[in-house]
Coordinates of C-alpha atoms in Angstrom, one line a residue:
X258 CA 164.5 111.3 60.3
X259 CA 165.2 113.1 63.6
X260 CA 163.1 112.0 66.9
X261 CA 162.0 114.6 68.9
X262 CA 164.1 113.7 71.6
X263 CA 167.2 113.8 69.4
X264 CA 165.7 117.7 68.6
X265 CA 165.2 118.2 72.2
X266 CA 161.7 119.7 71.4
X267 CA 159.3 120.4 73.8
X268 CA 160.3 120.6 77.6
X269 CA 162.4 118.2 79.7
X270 CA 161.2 117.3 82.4
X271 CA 157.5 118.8 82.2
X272 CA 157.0 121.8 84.4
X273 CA 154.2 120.4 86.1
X274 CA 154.5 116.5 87.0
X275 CA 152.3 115.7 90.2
X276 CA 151.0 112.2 92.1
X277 CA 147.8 111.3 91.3
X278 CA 146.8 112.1 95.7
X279 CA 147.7 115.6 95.1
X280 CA 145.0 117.9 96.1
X281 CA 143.4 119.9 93.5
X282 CA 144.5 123.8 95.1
X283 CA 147.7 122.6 95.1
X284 CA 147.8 121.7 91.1
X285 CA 146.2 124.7 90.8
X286 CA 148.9 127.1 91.8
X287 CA 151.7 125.3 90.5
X288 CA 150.3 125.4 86.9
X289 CA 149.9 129.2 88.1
X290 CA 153.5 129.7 89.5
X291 CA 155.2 127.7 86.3
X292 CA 152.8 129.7 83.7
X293 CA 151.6 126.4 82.3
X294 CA 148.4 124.6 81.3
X295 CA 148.5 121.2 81.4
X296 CA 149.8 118.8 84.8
X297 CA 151.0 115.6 83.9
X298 CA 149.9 112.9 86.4
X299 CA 152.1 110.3 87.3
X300 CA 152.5 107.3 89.9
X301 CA 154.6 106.6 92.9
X302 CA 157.3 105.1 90.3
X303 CA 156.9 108.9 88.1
X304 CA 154.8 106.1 85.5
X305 CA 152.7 108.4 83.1
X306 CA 148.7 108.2 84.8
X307 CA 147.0 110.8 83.1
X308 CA 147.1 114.7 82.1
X309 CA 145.1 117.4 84.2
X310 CA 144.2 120.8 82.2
X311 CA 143.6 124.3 83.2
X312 CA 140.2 123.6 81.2
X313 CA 139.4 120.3 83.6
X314 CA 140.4 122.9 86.6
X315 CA 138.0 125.6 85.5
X316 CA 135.4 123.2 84.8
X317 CA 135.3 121.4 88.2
X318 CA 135.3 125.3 89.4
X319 CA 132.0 125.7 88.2
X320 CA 132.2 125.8 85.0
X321 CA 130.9 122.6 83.3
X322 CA 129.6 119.1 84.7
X323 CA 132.4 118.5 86.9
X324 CA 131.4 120.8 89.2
X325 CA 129.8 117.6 90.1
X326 CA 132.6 116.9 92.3
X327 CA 131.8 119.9 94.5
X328 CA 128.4 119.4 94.9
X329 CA 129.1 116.1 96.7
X330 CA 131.0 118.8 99.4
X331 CA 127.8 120.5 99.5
X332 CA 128.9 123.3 97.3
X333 CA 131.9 124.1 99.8
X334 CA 134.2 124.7 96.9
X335 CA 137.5 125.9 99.5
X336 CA 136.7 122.3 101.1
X337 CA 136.1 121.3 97.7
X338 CA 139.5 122.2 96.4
X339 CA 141.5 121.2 99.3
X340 CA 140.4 117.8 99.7
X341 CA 139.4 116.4 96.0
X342 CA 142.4 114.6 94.3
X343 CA 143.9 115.4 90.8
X344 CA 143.1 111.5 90.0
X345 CA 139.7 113.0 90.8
X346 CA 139.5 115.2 87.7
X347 CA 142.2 113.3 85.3
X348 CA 142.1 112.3 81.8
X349 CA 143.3 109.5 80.3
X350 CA 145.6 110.7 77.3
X351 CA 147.6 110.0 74.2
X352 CA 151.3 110.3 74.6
X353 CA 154.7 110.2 72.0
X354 CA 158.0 108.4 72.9
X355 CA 161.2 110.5 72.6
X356 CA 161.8 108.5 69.3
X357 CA 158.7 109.5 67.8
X358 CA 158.9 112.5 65.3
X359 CA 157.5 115.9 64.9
X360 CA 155.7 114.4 62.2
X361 CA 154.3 112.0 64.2
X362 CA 153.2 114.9 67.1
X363 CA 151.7 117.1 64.1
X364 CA 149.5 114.1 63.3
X365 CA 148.5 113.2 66.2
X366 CA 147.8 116.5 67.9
X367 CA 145.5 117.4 64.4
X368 CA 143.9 113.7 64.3
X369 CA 142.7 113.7 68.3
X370 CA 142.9 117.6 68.9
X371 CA 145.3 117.5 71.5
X372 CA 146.9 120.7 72.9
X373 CA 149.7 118.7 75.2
X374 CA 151.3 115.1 74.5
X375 CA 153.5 113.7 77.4
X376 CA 156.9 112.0 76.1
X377 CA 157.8 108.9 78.1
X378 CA 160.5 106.0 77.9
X379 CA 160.3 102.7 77.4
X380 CA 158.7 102.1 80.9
X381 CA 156.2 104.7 80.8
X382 CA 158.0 107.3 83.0
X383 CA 157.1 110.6 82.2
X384 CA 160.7 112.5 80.7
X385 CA 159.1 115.6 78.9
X386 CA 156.2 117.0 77.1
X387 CA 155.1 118.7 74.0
X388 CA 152.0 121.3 73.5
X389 CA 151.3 123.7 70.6
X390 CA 153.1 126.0 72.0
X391 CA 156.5 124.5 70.9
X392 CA 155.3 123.5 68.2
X393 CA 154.0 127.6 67.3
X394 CA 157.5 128.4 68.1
X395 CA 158.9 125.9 65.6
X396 CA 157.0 127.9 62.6
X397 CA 158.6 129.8 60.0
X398 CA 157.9 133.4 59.4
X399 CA 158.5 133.0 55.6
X400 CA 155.3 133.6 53.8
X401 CA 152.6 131.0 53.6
X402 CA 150.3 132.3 50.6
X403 CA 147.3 131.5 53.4
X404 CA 145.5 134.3 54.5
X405 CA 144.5 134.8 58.2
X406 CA 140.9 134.7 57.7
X407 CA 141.3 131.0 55.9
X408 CA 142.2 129.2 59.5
X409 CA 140.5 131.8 61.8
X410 CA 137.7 131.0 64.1
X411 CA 134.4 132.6 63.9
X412 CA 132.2 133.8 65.5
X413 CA 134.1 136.0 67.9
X414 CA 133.0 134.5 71.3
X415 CA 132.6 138.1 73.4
X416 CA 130.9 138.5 76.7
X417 CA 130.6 142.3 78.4
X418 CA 133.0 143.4 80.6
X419 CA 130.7 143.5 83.8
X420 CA 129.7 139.8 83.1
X421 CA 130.6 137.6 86.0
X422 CA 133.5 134.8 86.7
X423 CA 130.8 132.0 86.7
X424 CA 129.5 133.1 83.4
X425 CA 132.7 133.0 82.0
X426 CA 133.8 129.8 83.1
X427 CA 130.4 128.3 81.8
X428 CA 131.0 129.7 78.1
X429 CA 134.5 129.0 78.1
X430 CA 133.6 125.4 78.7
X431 CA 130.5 125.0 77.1
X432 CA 132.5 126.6 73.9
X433 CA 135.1 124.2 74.7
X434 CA 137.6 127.6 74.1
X435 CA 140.7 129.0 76.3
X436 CA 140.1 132.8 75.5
X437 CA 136.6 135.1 76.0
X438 CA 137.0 138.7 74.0
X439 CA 135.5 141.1 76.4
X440 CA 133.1 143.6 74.2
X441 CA 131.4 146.9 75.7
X442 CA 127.6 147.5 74.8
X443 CA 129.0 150.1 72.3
X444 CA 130.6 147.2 70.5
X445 CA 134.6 148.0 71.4
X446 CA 136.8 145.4 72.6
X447 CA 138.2 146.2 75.6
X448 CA 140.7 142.7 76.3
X449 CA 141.0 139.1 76.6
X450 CA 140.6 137.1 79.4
X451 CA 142.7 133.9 79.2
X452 CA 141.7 130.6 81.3
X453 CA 145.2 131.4 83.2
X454 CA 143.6 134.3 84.0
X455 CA 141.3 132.6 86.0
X456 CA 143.6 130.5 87.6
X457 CA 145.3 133.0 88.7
X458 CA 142.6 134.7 90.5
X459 CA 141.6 131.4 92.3
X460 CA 145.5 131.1 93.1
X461 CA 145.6 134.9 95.0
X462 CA 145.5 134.7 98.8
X463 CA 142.3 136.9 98.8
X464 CA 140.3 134.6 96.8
X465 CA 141.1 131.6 98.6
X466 CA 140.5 133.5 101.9
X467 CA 137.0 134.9 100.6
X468 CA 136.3 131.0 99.3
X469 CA 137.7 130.0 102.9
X470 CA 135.3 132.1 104.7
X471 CA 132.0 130.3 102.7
X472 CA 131.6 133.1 100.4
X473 CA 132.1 131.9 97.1
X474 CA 129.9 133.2 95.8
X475 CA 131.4 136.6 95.8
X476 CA 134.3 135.2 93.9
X477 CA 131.5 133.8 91.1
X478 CA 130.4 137.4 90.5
X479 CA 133.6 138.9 90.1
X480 CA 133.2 140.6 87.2
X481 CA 135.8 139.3 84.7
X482 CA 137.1 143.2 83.7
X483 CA 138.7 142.2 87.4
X484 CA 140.3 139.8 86.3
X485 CA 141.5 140.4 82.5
X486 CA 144.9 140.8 82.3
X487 CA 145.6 141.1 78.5
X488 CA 145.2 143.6 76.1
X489 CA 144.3 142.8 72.3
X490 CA 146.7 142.5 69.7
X491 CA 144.9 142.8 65.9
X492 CA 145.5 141.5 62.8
X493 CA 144.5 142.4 59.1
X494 CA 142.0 139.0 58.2
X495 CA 143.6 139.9 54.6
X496 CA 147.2 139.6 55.8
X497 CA 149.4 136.5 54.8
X498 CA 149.5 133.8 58.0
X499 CA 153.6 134.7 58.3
X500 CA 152.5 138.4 59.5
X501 CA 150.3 136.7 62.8
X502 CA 153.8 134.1 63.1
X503 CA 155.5 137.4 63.9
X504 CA 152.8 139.5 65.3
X505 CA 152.3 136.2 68.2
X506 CA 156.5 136.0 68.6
X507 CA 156.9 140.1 69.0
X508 CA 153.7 140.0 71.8
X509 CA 154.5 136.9 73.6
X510 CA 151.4 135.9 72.8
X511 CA 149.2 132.3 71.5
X512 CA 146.7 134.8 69.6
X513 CA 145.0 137.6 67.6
X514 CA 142.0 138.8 67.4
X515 CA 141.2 140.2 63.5
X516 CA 140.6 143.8 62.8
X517 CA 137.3 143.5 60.8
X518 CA 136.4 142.1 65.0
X519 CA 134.6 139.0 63.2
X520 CA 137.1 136.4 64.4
X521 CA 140.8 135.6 66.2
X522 CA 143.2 132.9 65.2
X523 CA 145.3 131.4 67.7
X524 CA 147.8 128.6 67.7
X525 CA 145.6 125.6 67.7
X526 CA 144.4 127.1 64.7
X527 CA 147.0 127.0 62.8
X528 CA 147.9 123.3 64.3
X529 CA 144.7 122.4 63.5
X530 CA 143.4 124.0 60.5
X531 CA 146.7 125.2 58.4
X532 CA 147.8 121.8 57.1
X533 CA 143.8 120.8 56.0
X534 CA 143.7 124.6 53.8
X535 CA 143.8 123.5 49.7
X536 CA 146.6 122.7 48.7
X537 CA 149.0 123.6 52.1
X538 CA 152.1 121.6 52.3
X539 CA 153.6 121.3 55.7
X540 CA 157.5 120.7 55.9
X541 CA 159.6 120.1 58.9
X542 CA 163.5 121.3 58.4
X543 CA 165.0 119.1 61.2
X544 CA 168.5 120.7 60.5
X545 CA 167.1 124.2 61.7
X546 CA 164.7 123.3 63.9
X547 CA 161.7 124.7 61.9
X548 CA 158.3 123.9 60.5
X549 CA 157.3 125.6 57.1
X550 CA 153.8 125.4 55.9
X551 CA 152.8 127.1 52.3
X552 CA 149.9 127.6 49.5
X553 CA 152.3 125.1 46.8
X554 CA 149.1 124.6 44.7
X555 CA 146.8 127.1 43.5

């Protein structure tokens, strides 16, 4: 069997790899620049410390308890962000070596939940990383016999469109989610906010010179309709699993929200969920690169 670093999947070197002393603003906007989620922390020697998340970012930010972190700055969160170190905010995590094999990432992405593994060598220094995001774009479109609705998530997490930044960093950690559906009073669905999103605000010149000047709270109450960026893409709950492979590829997209409004799958669903549905079969085809999952018993 093929090792993932003889398949060359994932991406080598990570986007993001960043000393432990780096200050948090500056993490911050080079996930934003690169379009990525998770910074790997490494040592002096590039040794593999820890992983940093958009999610860890948003919740020292305000959104969950490490906004401890802040407080000790007496709420001065420009200060706050400019001083604290990414060590500061780190996770320990699990990581693969480049002789491990997809079979091994599936596992142990569904057994810990884990949305990023770092690949290092023999030494621990950091060559590449793997998310579930390559591993969505390994997936064949061929039909699964699984219908969306069977891996979706419900309820659909929705807050208004006037509700503020703070309040949507607060769900978004306290639901431990990536993605908040924005819903009008009159019950339509008016876009998804994405925790990039967010990052992306804090990352824009006039945020940081708003948070400069002391204000911050004025950046809290942004209301998050500022701030979307996305428009929804639906999904029939009743269609087969290989219709939202294609729908995600054609959008550029990690998911959809279903029709019926009761629910959205994204790609951590199907990481997560597809292979545990009765009687799901997940094959990996290392000569083409793919990953087929399918309904073989009824």
């Amino acid at each position: 069997m093929k090792s993932i670093g003889e398949l060359k999947v994932g991406r080598y070197p990570p986007l993001v790899v960043l000393e432990a002393e780096v200050p948090i603003t500056r993490m911050m906007c080079h996930l934003t620049t690169k379009g990525v989620r998770h910074a790997v922390i490494v040592d002096s020697e590039g040794k593999l410390k820890g992983i940093v998340s958009a999610k860890d970012i948003v919740n020292f930010l305000g959104g969950g308890p490490k906004y401890g972190i802040v407080e000790k700055y007496n709420g001065d969160l420009y200060k706050a962000i400019q001083e604290t170190a990414a060590a500061e905010i780190m996770n320990p995590c699990s990581y693969l070596y480049d002789d491990d094999t997809l079979y091994d990432v599936i596992n142990i992405m569904m057994e810990r939940d884990i949305g990023a593994l770092p690949i290092v060598d023999s030494e621990m220094r950091v060559i590449g990383i793997i998310s579930e995001k390559h591993i969505m774009a390994l997936f064949s479109e061929s039909h699964t016999y699984v219908r969306v609705k069977e891996i979706m998530s419900t309820p659909l997490i929705t807050l208004p469109p006037q509700a503020t930044l703070i309040e949507g960093q607060k769900l978004m950690i306290s639901k431990d989610i990536r993605r908040l559906v924005l819903k009008s009073p009159s019950g339509g669905l008016r876009g998804i906010l994405s925790i990039k999103d967010i990052l992306r605000f804090y990352c824009k010149e006039s945020t940081r010179e708003v948070l400069k000047s002391g204000k911050w709270r004025i950046i809290w109450n942004t209301p998050l309709q500022n701030i979307c960026t996305r428009e929804i893409v639906m999904v029939d709950p009743e269609e087969d699993l290989s219709q939202a492979v294609r729908l995600m590829r054609k959008h550029s997209i990690g998911c959809l929200v279903t029709s019926d409004g009761k629910g959205i799958v994204t790609e951590r669903d199907f990481l997560l969920k597809l292979p545990k549905v009765m009687g799901v079969e997940v094959f990996v085809d290392e000569v083409q690169k793919l990953i087929a999952a399918a309904r073989i018993h009824f």
